[in-house]
Coordinates of C-alpha atoms and ligand atoms in Angstrom, one line a residue:
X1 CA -15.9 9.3 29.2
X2 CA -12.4 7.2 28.8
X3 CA -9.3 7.3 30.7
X4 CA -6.4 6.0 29.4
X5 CA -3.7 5.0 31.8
X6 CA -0.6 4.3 31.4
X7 CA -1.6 1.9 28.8
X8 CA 1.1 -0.7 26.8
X9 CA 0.8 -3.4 24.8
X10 CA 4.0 -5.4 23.7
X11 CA 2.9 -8.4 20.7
X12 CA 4.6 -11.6 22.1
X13 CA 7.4 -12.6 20.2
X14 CA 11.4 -13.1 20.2
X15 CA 13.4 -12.0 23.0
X16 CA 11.2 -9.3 24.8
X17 CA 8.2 -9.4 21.6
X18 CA 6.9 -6.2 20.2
X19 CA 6.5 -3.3 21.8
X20 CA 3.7 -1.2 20.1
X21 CA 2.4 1.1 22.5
X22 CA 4.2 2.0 25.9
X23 CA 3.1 4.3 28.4
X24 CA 0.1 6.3 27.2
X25 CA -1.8 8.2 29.4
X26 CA -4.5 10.5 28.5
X27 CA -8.8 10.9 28.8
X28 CA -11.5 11.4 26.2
X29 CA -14.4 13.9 27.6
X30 CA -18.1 13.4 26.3
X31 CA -18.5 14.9 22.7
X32 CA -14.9 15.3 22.1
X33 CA -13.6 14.9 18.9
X34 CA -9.6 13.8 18.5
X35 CA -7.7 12.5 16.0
X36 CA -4.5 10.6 16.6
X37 CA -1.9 10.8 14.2
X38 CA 1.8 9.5 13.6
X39 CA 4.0 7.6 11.4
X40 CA 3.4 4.4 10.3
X41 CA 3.6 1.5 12.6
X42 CA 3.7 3.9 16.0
X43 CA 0.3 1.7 17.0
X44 CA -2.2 3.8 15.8
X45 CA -4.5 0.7 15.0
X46 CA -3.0 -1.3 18.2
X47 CA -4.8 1.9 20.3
X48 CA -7.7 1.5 18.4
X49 CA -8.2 -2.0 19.0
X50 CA -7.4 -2.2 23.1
X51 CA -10.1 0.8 23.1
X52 CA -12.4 -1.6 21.6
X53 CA -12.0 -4.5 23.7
X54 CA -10.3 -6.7 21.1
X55 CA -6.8 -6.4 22.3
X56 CA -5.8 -7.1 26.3
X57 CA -3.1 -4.3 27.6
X58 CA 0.1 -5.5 28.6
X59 CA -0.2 -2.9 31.6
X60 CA -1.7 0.0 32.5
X61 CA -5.6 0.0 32.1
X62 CA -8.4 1.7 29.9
X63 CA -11.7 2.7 32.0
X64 CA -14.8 4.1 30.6
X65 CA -17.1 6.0 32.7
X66 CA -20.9 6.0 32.7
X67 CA -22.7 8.5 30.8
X68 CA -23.3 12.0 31.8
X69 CA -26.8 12.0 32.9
X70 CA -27.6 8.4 31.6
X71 CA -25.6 6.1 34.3
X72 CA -25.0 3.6 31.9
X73 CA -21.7 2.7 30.1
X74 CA -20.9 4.1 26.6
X75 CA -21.8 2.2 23.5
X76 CA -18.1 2.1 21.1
X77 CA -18.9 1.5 17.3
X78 CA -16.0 0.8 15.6
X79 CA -14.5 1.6 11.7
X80 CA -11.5 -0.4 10.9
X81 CA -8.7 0.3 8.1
X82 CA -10.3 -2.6 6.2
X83 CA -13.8 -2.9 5.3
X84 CA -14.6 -6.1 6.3
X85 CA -18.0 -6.6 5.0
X86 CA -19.2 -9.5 4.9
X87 CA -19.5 -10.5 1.0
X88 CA -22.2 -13.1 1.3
X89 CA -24.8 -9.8 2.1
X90 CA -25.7 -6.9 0.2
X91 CA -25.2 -3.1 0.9
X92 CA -28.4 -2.9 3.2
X93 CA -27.5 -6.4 4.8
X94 CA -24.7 -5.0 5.7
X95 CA -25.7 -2.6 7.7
X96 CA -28.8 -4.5 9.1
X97 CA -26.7 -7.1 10.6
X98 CA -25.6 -5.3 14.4
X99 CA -29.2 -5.1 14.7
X100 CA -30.1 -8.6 13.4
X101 CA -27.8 -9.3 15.8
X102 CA -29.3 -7.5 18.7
X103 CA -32.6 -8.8 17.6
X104 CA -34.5 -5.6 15.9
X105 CA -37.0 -6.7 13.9
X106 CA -36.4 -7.0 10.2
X107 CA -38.6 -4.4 9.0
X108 CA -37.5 -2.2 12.0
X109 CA -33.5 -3.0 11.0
X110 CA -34.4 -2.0 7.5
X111 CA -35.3 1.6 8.1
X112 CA -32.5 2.5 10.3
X113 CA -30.7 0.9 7.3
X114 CA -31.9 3.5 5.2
X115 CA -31.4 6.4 6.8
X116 CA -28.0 5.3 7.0
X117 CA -27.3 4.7 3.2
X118 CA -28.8 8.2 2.9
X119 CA -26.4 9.6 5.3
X120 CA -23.4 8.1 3.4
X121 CA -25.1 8.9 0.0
X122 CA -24.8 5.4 -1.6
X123 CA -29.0 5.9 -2.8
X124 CA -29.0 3.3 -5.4
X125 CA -26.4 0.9 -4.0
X126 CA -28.6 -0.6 -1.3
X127 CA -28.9 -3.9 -3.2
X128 CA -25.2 -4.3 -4.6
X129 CA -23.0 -6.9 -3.4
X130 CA -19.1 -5.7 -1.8
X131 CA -17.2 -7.1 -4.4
X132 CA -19.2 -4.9 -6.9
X133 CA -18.0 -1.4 -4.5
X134 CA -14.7 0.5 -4.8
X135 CA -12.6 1.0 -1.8
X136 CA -13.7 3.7 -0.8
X137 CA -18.2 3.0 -1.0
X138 CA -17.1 -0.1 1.1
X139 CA -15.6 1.9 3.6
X140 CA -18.7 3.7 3.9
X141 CA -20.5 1.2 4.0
X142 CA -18.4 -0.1 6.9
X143 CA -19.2 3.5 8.2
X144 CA -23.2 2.9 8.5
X145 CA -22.7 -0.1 10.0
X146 CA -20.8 1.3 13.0
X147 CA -23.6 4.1 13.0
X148 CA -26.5 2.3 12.8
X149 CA -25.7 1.1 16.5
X150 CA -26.0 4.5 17.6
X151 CA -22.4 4.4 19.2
X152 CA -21.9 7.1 22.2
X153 CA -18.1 6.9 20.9
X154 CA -16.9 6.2 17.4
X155 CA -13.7 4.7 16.7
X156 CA -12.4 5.5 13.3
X157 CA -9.0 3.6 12.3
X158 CA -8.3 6.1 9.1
X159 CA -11.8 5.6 7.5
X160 CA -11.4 7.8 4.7
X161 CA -7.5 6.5 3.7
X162 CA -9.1 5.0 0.5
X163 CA -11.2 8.0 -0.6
X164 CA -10.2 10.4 -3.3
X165 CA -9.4 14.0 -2.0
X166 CA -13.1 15.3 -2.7
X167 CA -15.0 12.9 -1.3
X168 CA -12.9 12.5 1.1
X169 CA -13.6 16.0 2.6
X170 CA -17.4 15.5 1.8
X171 CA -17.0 13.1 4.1
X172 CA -15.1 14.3 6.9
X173 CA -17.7 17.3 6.7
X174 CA -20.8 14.4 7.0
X175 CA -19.0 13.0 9.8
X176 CA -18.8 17.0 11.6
X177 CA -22.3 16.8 10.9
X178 CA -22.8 13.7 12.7
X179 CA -20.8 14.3 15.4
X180 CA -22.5 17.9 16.1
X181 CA -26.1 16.5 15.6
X182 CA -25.9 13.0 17.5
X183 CA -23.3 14.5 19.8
X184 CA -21.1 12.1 19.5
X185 CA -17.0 11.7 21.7
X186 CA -15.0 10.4 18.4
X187 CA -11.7 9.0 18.1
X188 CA -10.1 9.2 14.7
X189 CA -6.7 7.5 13.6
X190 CA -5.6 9.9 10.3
X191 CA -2.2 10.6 8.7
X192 CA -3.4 14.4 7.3
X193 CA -2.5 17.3 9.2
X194 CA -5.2 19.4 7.8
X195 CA -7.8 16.8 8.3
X196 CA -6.8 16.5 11.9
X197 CA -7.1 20.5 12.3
X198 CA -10.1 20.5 10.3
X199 CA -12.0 18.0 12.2
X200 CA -11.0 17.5 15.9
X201 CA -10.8 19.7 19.1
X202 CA -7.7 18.0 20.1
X203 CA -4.5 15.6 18.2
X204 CA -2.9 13.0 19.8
X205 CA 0.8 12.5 18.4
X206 CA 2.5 9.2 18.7
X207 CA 5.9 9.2 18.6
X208 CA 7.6 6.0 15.8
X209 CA 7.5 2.3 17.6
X210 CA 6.8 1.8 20.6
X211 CA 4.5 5.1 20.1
X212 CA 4.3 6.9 22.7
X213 CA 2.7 10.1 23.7
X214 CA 4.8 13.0 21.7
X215 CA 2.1 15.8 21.9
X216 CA -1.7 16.4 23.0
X217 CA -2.4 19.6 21.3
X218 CA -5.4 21.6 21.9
X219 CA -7.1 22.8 18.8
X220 CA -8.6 25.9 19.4
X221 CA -9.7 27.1 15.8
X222 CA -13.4 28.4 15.9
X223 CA -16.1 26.9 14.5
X224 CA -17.7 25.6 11.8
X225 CA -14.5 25.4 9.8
X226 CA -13.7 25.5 6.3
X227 CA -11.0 24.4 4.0
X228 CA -10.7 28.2 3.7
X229 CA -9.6 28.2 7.2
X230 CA -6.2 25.9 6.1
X231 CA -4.4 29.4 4.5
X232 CA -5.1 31.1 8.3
X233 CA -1.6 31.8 10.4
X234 CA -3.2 30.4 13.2
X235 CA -3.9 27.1 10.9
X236 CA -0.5 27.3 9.4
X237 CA 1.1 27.5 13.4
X238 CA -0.9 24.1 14.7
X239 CA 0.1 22.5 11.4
X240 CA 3.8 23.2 12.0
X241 CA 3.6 21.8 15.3
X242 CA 2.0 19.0 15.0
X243 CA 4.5 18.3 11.8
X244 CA 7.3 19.1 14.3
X245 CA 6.4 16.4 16.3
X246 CA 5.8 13.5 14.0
X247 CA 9.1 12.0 13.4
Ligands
LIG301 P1 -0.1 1.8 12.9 O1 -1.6 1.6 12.9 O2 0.3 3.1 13.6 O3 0.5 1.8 11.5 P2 0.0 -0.8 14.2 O4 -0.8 -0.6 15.5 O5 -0.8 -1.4 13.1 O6 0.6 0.6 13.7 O7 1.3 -1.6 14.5 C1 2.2 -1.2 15.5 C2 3.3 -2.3 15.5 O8 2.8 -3.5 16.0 C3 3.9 -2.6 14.1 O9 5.3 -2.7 14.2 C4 3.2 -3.8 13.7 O10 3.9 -4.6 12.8 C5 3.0 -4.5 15.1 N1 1.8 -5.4 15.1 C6 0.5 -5.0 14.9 N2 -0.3 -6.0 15.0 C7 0.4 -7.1 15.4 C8 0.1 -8.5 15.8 N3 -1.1 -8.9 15.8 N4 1.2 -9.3 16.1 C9 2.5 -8.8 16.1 N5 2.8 -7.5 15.8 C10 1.8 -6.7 15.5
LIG302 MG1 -2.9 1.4 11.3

């Protein structure tokens, strides 16, 4: 679906500017899931942002294929590390606007809506405003808004970084569900091991600025998993080396 070639992006700036992200080189297939993880500041969100067309490479290129069966090119939905709702609109507003904005009818726009605030169980919250939601309802919020486009790949920049521990693995359990119903190729930036193992059939390591490609591990723990599964040696091995190579 994405191919990822030697792809850097160095922010202008004194002397030679930023380097954020040198030399990566890798491909996303259809209905992958991977998570990218890494210390802070190695360009997680840099990657997130060339993939979604919002920052220009310095070199090296990004290329998205057409669509098994479907010829046409994918559809990227995008959750960033902030919310970013617009505060002017409630919940359902929200979520209605990428349609709005592609013309759906109202009424149309306002059923897909719901389905979505079902999905991220806020049932009740469809008329609050943003400033009235904690951290973590706006980020799912910002979650429905991404789906309700019906993205063929899902960015995530660390969605669930303001979520408490529980909901926080509600959630990453929803988003399996998602990803295994819609069949969905997702992209998540985390910073938990377990999450990473939990979730994804592959991890991306970047290494500390400029990031670079330390590791692309293969995750081959069967499914469904559990949290049970985090106590497994095989669990416990992939854990290691993935903590091995975040430095
Ligand atoms: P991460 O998401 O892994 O924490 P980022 O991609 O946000 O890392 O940032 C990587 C590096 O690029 C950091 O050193 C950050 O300060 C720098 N950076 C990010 N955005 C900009 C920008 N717009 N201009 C200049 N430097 C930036
Ligand atoms: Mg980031």
């Amino acid at each position: 679906m994405l191919k990822v070639n030697h792809l850097s992006l160095t922010f202008p700036g004194e002397r030679e500017g930023l380097r954020a992200v040198e030399d990566l080189t890798f491909e996303l297939r259809e209905q992958e899931f991977v998570c990218v993880l890494g210390p802070s500041g190695s360009g997680k969100s840099t990657l997130v942002r060339v993939l979604a067309g919002l920052l220009r490479p310095t070199s090296g290129s990004v290329h998205f294929a057409p669509l098994r069966g479907e010829g046409r090119p994918p559809r990227v939905g995008v959750v960033f590390q902030q919310a970013n709702l617009m505060p002017w609109r409630t919940v359902v507003e929200n979520i209605t606007l990428p349609l709005e904005l592609q013309g759906v009818p109202l009424e149309a726009a306002r059923q897909q809506a719901a389905e979505m605030v079902e999905l991220i169980g806020l049932q009740g919250f469809e008329d609050t405003w943003p400033r009235d939601l904690s951290g973590g309802m706006a980020q799912r919020v910002a979650l429905a808004r991404a789906l309700v486009q019906d993205p063929d790949l899902l960015l995530l920049d660390e969605p669930f970084g303001a979520l408490d521990a529980l909901t926080r693995e509600r959630m990453g359990g929803e988003l399996l569900r998602l990803w295994q119903a819609r069949q969905k190729t997702v992209l998540m930036v985390t910073h938990s091991i377990s999450e990473a193992l939990l979730l994804s059939d592959r991890v991306l390591v970047l290494t500390a600025r400029p990031g670079r490609l330390a590791l692309d591990l293969t995750v081959n723990l069967p499914r469904p998993r559990d949290e049970e599964m985090r106590y497994t040696a095989p669990f416990g091995e992939l854990a290691r080396r993935l903590r091995a190579a975040i430095v």
